[in-house]
């Protein structure tokens, strides 16, 4: 991915703001990318401006060292480097109306791990619904194989050295304008937008 180091810039979405209609609306995409993600970018640059020793670290490295830094700095980095990483990952993981499902090796692995594609989908939806307040649900790969995990706030599973394959942002700002408080409907709509080619590439590394 481009722009992995300070100073961070808000990379454009890989599709038009209205490209995810009718599942995700143009106004939500504008606010989510241009305001919410922009704020994490600005905050992260502000933190790193005062920490020259951290300016050469990648987003992933910043997230991975957060636990070993003084508490205030570590928390700010977890929130803001996480906010940039997670949002880029989330936006790049969607594509216009794919309405598809995985195929090939990733489908076979999901079937082995979760029973069937439908079982995976149901488990993933349950996990995304279970996030209390704000956070994310993820499909990750790691030493124990494929797993579904959730993270609160802007925490990211890369802090635990797990490799993310898919994520859904379940902060209300991701869906409230269109889906109001109906997170389950938003999750169903998100499934129509999953970029499975991207997920397969991420899983194959
Ligand atoms: Mn968000």
PDB file of C-alpha atoms and ligand atoms in Angstrom:
ATOM      1  CA  UNK A   1       0.000   0.000   0.000  1.00  0.00           C
ATOM      2  CA  UNK A   2       1.214   3.505  -0.789  1.00  0.00           C
ATOM      3  CA  UNK A   3       1.908   6.142   1.848  1.00  0.00           C
ATOM      4  CA  UNK A   4       2.921   3.899   4.715  1.00  0.00           C
ATOM      5  CA  UNK A   5       5.011   6.551   6.484  1.00  0.00           C
ATOM      6  CA  UNK A   6       4.770  10.037   7.969  1.00  0.00           C
ATOM      7  CA  UNK A   7       3.508  12.415   6.712  1.00  0.00           C
ATOM      8  CA  UNK A   8       0.298  10.548   6.088  1.00  0.00           C
ATOM      9  CA  UNK A   9      -2.151  11.722   3.425  1.00  0.00           C
ATOM     10  CA  UNK A  10      -5.730  10.701   2.838  1.00  0.00           C
ATOM     11  CA  UNK A  11      -5.515   8.483  -0.230  1.00  0.00           C
ATOM     12  CA  UNK A  12      -8.568   8.610  -2.509  1.00  0.00           C
ATOM     13  CA  UNK A  13     -11.104   5.821  -2.345  1.00  0.00           C
ATOM     14  CA  UNK A  14     -10.499   3.126  -4.987  1.00  0.00           C
ATOM     15  CA  UNK A  15     -14.024   3.787  -6.374  1.00  0.00           C
ATOM     16  CA  UNK A  16     -16.414   6.742  -6.719  1.00  0.00           C
ATOM     17  CA  UNK A  17     -18.243   7.968  -3.614  1.00  0.00           C
ATOM     18  CA  UNK A  18     -21.544   6.806  -5.072  1.00  0.00           C
ATOM     19  CA  UNK A  19     -20.203   3.503  -6.407  1.00  0.00           C
ATOM     20  CA  UNK A  20     -21.434   1.494  -3.433  1.00  0.00           C
ATOM     21  CA  UNK A  21     -25.068   2.594  -3.846  1.00  0.00           C
ATOM     22  CA  UNK A  22     -27.618   1.360  -3.011  1.00  0.00           C
ATOM     23  CA  UNK A  23     -25.892  -0.609  -0.252  1.00  0.00           C
ATOM     24  CA  UNK A  24     -23.856   2.291   1.135  1.00  0.00           C
ATOM     25  CA  UNK A  25     -24.881   5.820   0.274  1.00  0.00           C
ATOM     26  CA  UNK A  26     -22.742   8.560  -1.208  1.00  0.00           C
ATOM     27  CA  UNK A  27     -23.157  10.951   1.733  1.00  0.00           C
ATOM     28  CA  UNK A  28     -21.991   8.350   4.243  1.00  0.00           C
ATOM     29  CA  UNK A  29     -18.959   7.588   2.078  1.00  0.00           C
ATOM     30  CA  UNK A  30     -18.074  11.293   1.854  1.00  0.00           C
ATOM     31  CA  UNK A  31     -18.359  11.824   5.600  1.00  0.00           C
ATOM     32  CA  UNK A  32     -16.633   8.573   6.459  1.00  0.00           C
ATOM     33  CA  UNK A  33     -13.648   9.058   4.155  1.00  0.00           C
ATOM     34  CA  UNK A  34     -13.287  12.856   3.993  1.00  0.00           C
ATOM     35  CA  UNK A  35     -14.038  13.654   7.625  1.00  0.00           C
ATOM     36  CA  UNK A  36     -13.675  10.628   9.890  1.00  0.00           C
ATOM     37  CA  UNK A  37     -10.605   9.121   8.218  1.00  0.00           C
ATOM     38  CA  UNK A  38      -9.159  12.603   7.611  1.00  0.00           C
ATOM     39  CA  UNK A  39      -9.357  13.311  11.343  1.00  0.00           C
ATOM     40  CA  UNK A  40      -7.343  10.174  12.146  1.00  0.00           C
ATOM     41  CA  UNK A  41      -4.760  11.189   9.522  1.00  0.00           C
ATOM     42  CA  UNK A  42      -4.475  14.722  10.936  1.00  0.00           C
ATOM     43  CA  UNK A  43      -4.244  13.474  14.517  1.00  0.00           C
ATOM     44  CA  UNK A  44      -1.607  10.892  13.614  1.00  0.00           C
ATOM     45  CA  UNK A  45       0.509  13.488  11.792  1.00  0.00           C
ATOM     46  CA  UNK A  46       0.150  15.792  14.805  1.00  0.00           C
ATOM     47  CA  UNK A  47       1.429  13.080  17.162  1.00  0.00           C
ATOM     48  CA  UNK A  48       4.356  12.136  14.910  1.00  0.00           C
ATOM     49  CA  UNK A  49       5.354  15.750  14.332  1.00  0.00           C
ATOM     50  CA  UNK A  50       6.397  15.793  17.992  1.00  0.00           C
ATOM     51  CA  UNK A  51       8.025  12.316  17.875  1.00  0.00           C
ATOM     52  CA  UNK A  52      10.749  12.439  15.198  1.00  0.00           C
ATOM     53  CA  UNK A  53      12.033   9.039  16.332  1.00  0.00           C
ATOM     54  CA  UNK A  54       8.782   7.419  15.187  1.00  0.00           C
ATOM     55  CA  UNK A  55       8.490   9.163  11.823  1.00  0.00           C
ATOM     56  CA  UNK A  56      10.143   6.409   9.805  1.00  0.00           C
ATOM     57  CA  UNK A  57       7.912   3.657  11.180  1.00  0.00           C
ATOM     58  CA  UNK A  58       5.144   2.188   9.048  1.00  0.00           C
ATOM     59  CA  UNK A  59       1.517   2.233  10.142  1.00  0.00           C
ATOM     60  CA  UNK A  60       1.755  -1.428  11.083  1.00  0.00           C
ATOM     61  CA  UNK A  61       4.909  -0.849  13.120  1.00  0.00           C
ATOM     62  CA  UNK A  62       3.313   2.107  14.927  1.00  0.00           C
ATOM     63  CA  UNK A  63       0.368  -0.083  15.922  1.00  0.00           C
ATOM     64  CA  UNK A  64       2.639  -2.950  16.935  1.00  0.00           C
ATOM     65  CA  UNK A  65       4.857  -0.851  19.233  1.00  0.00           C
ATOM     66  CA  UNK A  66       1.968   1.062  20.879  1.00  0.00           C
ATOM     67  CA  UNK A  67       1.866  -1.316  23.873  1.00  0.00           C
ATOM     68  CA  UNK A  68       5.535  -0.688  24.634  1.00  0.00           C
ATOM     69  CA  UNK A  69       5.339   3.112  24.656  1.00  0.00           C
ATOM     70  CA  UNK A  70       4.401   5.408  27.547  1.00  0.00           C
ATOM     71  CA  UNK A  71       0.674   5.051  28.178  1.00  0.00           C
ATOM     72  CA  UNK A  72      -0.562   8.360  26.720  1.00  0.00           C
ATOM     73  CA  UNK A  73       1.514   8.094  23.576  1.00  0.00           C
ATOM     74  CA  UNK A  74       0.674   4.411  23.165  1.00  0.00           C
ATOM     75  CA  UNK A  75      -3.058   5.060  23.474  1.00  0.00           C
ATOM     76  CA  UNK A  76      -2.946   7.960  20.997  1.00  0.00           C
ATOM     77  CA  UNK A  77      -1.085   5.823  18.481  1.00  0.00           C
ATOM     78  CA  UNK A  78      -3.379   2.824  18.989  1.00  0.00           C
ATOM     79  CA  UNK A  79      -6.379   5.078  18.321  1.00  0.00           C
ATOM     80  CA  UNK A  80      -5.019   7.123  15.439  1.00  0.00           C
ATOM     81  CA  UNK A  81      -2.579   4.835  13.606  1.00  0.00           C
ATOM     82  CA  UNK A  82      -5.276   2.188  14.113  1.00  0.00           C
ATOM     83  CA  UNK A  83      -7.896   4.605  12.775  1.00  0.00           C
ATOM     84  CA  UNK A  84      -5.890   5.128   9.588  1.00  0.00           C
ATOM     85  CA  UNK A  85      -4.936   1.479   9.079  1.00  0.00           C
ATOM     86  CA  UNK A  86      -8.401   0.089   9.838  1.00  0.00           C
ATOM     87  CA  UNK A  87     -10.241   2.582   7.643  1.00  0.00           C
ATOM     88  CA  UNK A  88      -7.924   2.058   4.668  1.00  0.00           C
ATOM     89  CA  UNK A  89      -8.312  -1.689   5.099  1.00  0.00           C
ATOM     90  CA  UNK A  90     -12.097  -1.411   5.351  1.00  0.00           C
ATOM     91  CA  UNK A  91     -12.483   0.888   2.317  1.00  0.00           C
ATOM     92  CA  UNK A  92     -10.071  -1.142   0.175  1.00  0.00           C
ATOM     93  CA  UNK A  93     -11.923  -4.313   1.103  1.00  0.00           C
ATOM     94  CA  UNK A  94     -15.105  -3.184  -0.644  1.00  0.00           C
ATOM     95  CA  UNK A  95     -15.976  -2.926  -4.332  1.00  0.00           C
ATOM     96  CA  UNK A  96     -19.088  -1.871  -6.233  1.00  0.00           C
ATOM     97  CA  UNK A  97     -21.925  -4.403  -5.956  1.00  0.00           C
ATOM     98  CA  UNK A  98     -20.011  -7.633  -6.120  1.00  0.00           C
ATOM     99  CA  UNK A  99     -22.851  -9.641  -4.518  1.00  0.00           C
ATOM    100  CA  UNK A 100     -20.471 -12.495  -4.739  1.00  0.00           C
ATOM    101  CA  UNK A 101     -18.866 -14.972  -2.467  1.00  0.00           C
ATOM    102  CA  UNK A 102     -15.333 -16.244  -2.175  1.00  0.00           C
ATOM    103  CA  UNK A 103     -14.056 -18.918  -4.482  1.00  0.00           C
ATOM    104  CA  UNK A 104     -11.013 -21.109  -4.811  1.00  0.00           C
ATOM    105  CA  UNK A 105      -8.675 -21.664  -1.887  1.00  0.00           C
ATOM    106  CA  UNK A 106     -10.296 -19.071   0.401  1.00  0.00           C
ATOM    107  CA  UNK A 107     -13.746 -20.628  -0.054  1.00  0.00           C
ATOM    108  CA  UNK A 108     -12.301 -24.071   0.649  1.00  0.00           C
ATOM    109  CA  UNK A 109     -10.610 -22.792   3.821  1.00  0.00           C
ATOM    110  CA  UNK A 110     -13.802 -21.072   5.023  1.00  0.00           C
ATOM    111  CA  UNK A 111     -15.746 -24.279   4.429  1.00  0.00           C
ATOM    112  CA  UNK A 112     -13.192 -26.366   6.341  1.00  0.00           C
ATOM    113  CA  UNK A 113     -13.099 -23.930   9.259  1.00  0.00           C
ATOM    114  CA  UNK A 114     -16.759 -22.842   9.548  1.00  0.00           C
ATOM    115  CA  UNK A 115     -18.668 -25.704   7.897  1.00  0.00           C
ATOM    116  CA  UNK A 116     -20.026 -23.812   4.896  1.00  0.00           C
ATOM    117  CA  UNK A 117     -20.025 -20.381   3.304  1.00  0.00           C
ATOM    118  CA  UNK A 118     -23.455 -19.713   4.882  1.00  0.00           C
ATOM    119  CA  UNK A 119     -22.185 -20.748   8.337  1.00  0.00           C
ATOM    120  CA  UNK A 120     -19.226 -18.419   7.993  1.00  0.00           C
ATOM    121  CA  UNK A 121     -21.521 -15.587   6.970  1.00  0.00           C
ATOM    122  CA  UNK A 122     -23.785 -16.216   9.950  1.00  0.00           C
ATOM    123  CA  UNK A 123     -20.878 -16.396  12.422  1.00  0.00           C
ATOM    124  CA  UNK A 124     -19.330 -13.244  11.010  1.00  0.00           C
ATOM    125  CA  UNK A 125     -22.641 -11.379  11.238  1.00  0.00           C
ATOM    126  CA  UNK A 126     -23.093 -12.504  14.855  1.00  0.00           C
ATOM    127  CA  UNK A 127     -19.610 -11.286  15.719  1.00  0.00           C
ATOM    128  CA  UNK A 128     -20.232  -7.905  14.060  1.00  0.00           C
ATOM    129  CA  UNK A 129     -23.522  -7.574  15.962  1.00  0.00           C
ATOM    130  CA  UNK A 130     -21.799  -8.490  19.233  1.00  0.00           C
ATOM    131  CA  UNK A 131     -19.435  -5.489  19.191  1.00  0.00           C
ATOM    132  CA  UNK A 132     -20.719  -3.328  22.029  1.00  0.00           C
ATOM    133  CA  UNK A 133     -20.418   0.328  21.107  1.00  0.00           C
ATOM    134  CA  UNK A 134     -17.835   1.061  18.434  1.00  0.00           C
ATOM    135  CA  UNK A 135     -15.357  -1.283  16.802  1.00  0.00           C
ATOM    136  CA  UNK A 136     -14.772  -3.812  14.062  1.00  0.00           C
ATOM    137  CA  UNK A 137     -15.292  -7.474  13.227  1.00  0.00           C
ATOM    138  CA  UNK A 138     -12.508  -9.204  11.302  1.00  0.00           C
ATOM    139  CA  UNK A 139     -11.645 -12.397   9.517  1.00  0.00           C
ATOM    140  CA  UNK A 140      -7.992 -13.010  10.315  1.00  0.00           C
ATOM    141  CA  UNK A 141      -5.395 -15.625   9.558  1.00  0.00           C
ATOM    142  CA  UNK A 142      -2.734 -16.706  12.020  1.00  0.00           C
ATOM    143  CA  UNK A 143      -1.031 -19.638  13.703  1.00  0.00           C
ATOM    144  CA  UNK A 144      -4.454 -21.096  14.579  1.00  0.00           C
ATOM    145  CA  UNK A 145      -5.772 -20.668  11.048  1.00  0.00           C
ATOM    146  CA  UNK A 146      -8.757 -18.575  10.013  1.00  0.00           C
ATOM    147  CA  UNK A 147     -10.662 -16.960  12.868  1.00  0.00           C
ATOM    148  CA  UNK A 148     -13.296 -14.288  13.402  1.00  0.00           C
ATOM    149  CA  UNK A 149     -12.291 -11.694  15.992  1.00  0.00           C
ATOM    150  CA  UNK A 150     -13.664  -8.342  17.097  1.00  0.00           C
ATOM    151  CA  UNK A 151     -11.788  -5.262  18.252  1.00  0.00           C
ATOM    152  CA  UNK A 152     -13.094  -2.281  20.227  1.00  0.00           C
ATOM    153  CA  UNK A 153     -12.567   1.333  19.170  1.00  0.00           C
ATOM    154  CA  UNK A 154      -9.724   1.562  16.617  1.00  0.00           C
ATOM    155  CA  UNK A 155      -7.771  -1.404  17.944  1.00  0.00           C
ATOM    156  CA  UNK A 156      -6.429  -3.642  15.201  1.00  0.00           C
ATOM    157  CA  UNK A 157      -5.607  -7.370  15.154  1.00  0.00           C
ATOM    158  CA  UNK A 158      -2.248  -6.571  13.567  1.00  0.00           C
ATOM    159  CA  UNK A 159      -1.234  -5.572  17.117  1.00  0.00           C
ATOM    160  CA  UNK A 160      -1.428  -9.330  17.855  1.00  0.00           C
ATOM    161  CA  UNK A 161       0.468 -10.186  14.660  1.00  0.00           C
ATOM    162  CA  UNK A 162      -2.662 -11.653  13.068  1.00  0.00           C
ATOM    163  CA  UNK A 163      -3.141 -11.127   9.344  1.00  0.00           C
ATOM    164  CA  UNK A 164      -6.456  -9.424   8.509  1.00  0.00           C
ATOM    165  CA  UNK A 165      -8.377 -10.672   5.501  1.00  0.00           C
ATOM    166  CA  UNK A 166     -11.724  -8.896   5.881  1.00  0.00           C
ATOM    167  CA  UNK A 167     -13.152  -6.246   8.149  1.00  0.00           C
ATOM    168  CA  UNK A 168     -16.399  -4.411   8.742  1.00  0.00           C
ATOM    169  CA  UNK A 169     -16.452  -1.065  10.537  1.00  0.00           C
ATOM    170  CA  UNK A 170     -19.434  -1.122  12.898  1.00  0.00           C
ATOM    171  CA  UNK A 171     -19.036   2.370  14.320  1.00  0.00           C
ATOM    172  CA  UNK A 172     -22.416   4.079  13.898  1.00  0.00           C
ATOM    173  CA  UNK A 173     -20.822   6.689  11.617  1.00  0.00           C
ATOM    174  CA  UNK A 174     -20.359   3.875   9.066  1.00  0.00           C
ATOM    175  CA  UNK A 175     -24.112   3.331   8.619  1.00  0.00           C
ATOM    176  CA  UNK A 176     -26.335   5.586  10.691  1.00  0.00           C
ATOM    177  CA  UNK A 177     -27.439   7.969   7.894  1.00  0.00           C
ATOM    178  CA  UNK A 178     -28.776   5.127   5.761  1.00  0.00           C
ATOM    179  CA  UNK A 179     -29.487   2.257   8.117  1.00  0.00           C
ATOM    180  CA  UNK A 180     -30.244   4.280  11.267  1.00  0.00           C
ATOM    181  CA  UNK A 181     -29.748   1.969  14.261  1.00  0.00           C
ATOM    182  CA  UNK A 182     -30.211  -1.234  12.246  1.00  0.00           C
ATOM    183  CA  UNK A 183     -26.709  -2.656  12.293  1.00  0.00           C
ATOM    184  CA  UNK A 184     -27.939  -6.071  11.081  1.00  0.00           C
ATOM    185  CA  UNK A 185     -29.255  -4.524   7.841  1.00  0.00           C
ATOM    186  CA  UNK A 186     -25.976  -2.700   7.328  1.00  0.00           C
ATOM    187  CA  UNK A 187     -24.039  -5.955   7.769  1.00  0.00           C
ATOM    188  CA  UNK A 188     -26.244  -7.667   5.169  1.00  0.00           C
ATOM    189  CA  UNK A 189     -25.661  -4.790   2.743  1.00  0.00           C
ATOM    190  CA  UNK A 190     -21.919  -4.851   3.427  1.00  0.00           C
ATOM    191  CA  UNK A 191     -21.779  -8.510   2.372  1.00  0.00           C
ATOM    192  CA  UNK A 192     -22.894  -7.411  -1.111  1.00  0.00           C
ATOM    193  CA  UNK A 193     -19.829  -5.161  -1.299  1.00  0.00           C
ATOM    194  CA  UNK A 194     -17.054  -7.443  -0.117  1.00  0.00           C
ATOM    195  CA  UNK A 195     -14.149  -7.407  -2.551  1.00  0.00           C
ATOM    196  CA  UNK A 196     -13.464 -11.144  -2.576  1.00  0.00           C
ATOM    197  CA  UNK A 197     -10.602 -10.855  -5.024  1.00  0.00           C
ATOM    198  CA  UNK A 198      -8.852  -8.574  -2.570  1.00  0.00           C
ATOM    199  CA  UNK A 199      -9.674 -10.919   0.326  1.00  0.00           C
ATOM    200  CA  UNK A 200      -8.278 -13.880  -1.611  1.00  0.00           C
ATOM    201  CA  UNK A 201      -5.082 -11.972  -2.295  1.00  0.00           C
ATOM    202  CA  UNK A 202      -4.744 -11.052   1.358  1.00  0.00           C
ATOM    203  CA  UNK A 203      -5.328 -14.660   2.384  1.00  0.00           C
ATOM    204  CA  UNK A 204      -2.825 -16.032  -0.091  1.00  0.00           C
ATOM    205  CA  UNK A 205       0.193 -14.081   1.162  1.00  0.00           C
TER     206      UNK A 205
HETATM  207 MN1  LIG B   1     -15.201   4.403  10.572  1.00  0.00          MN
END
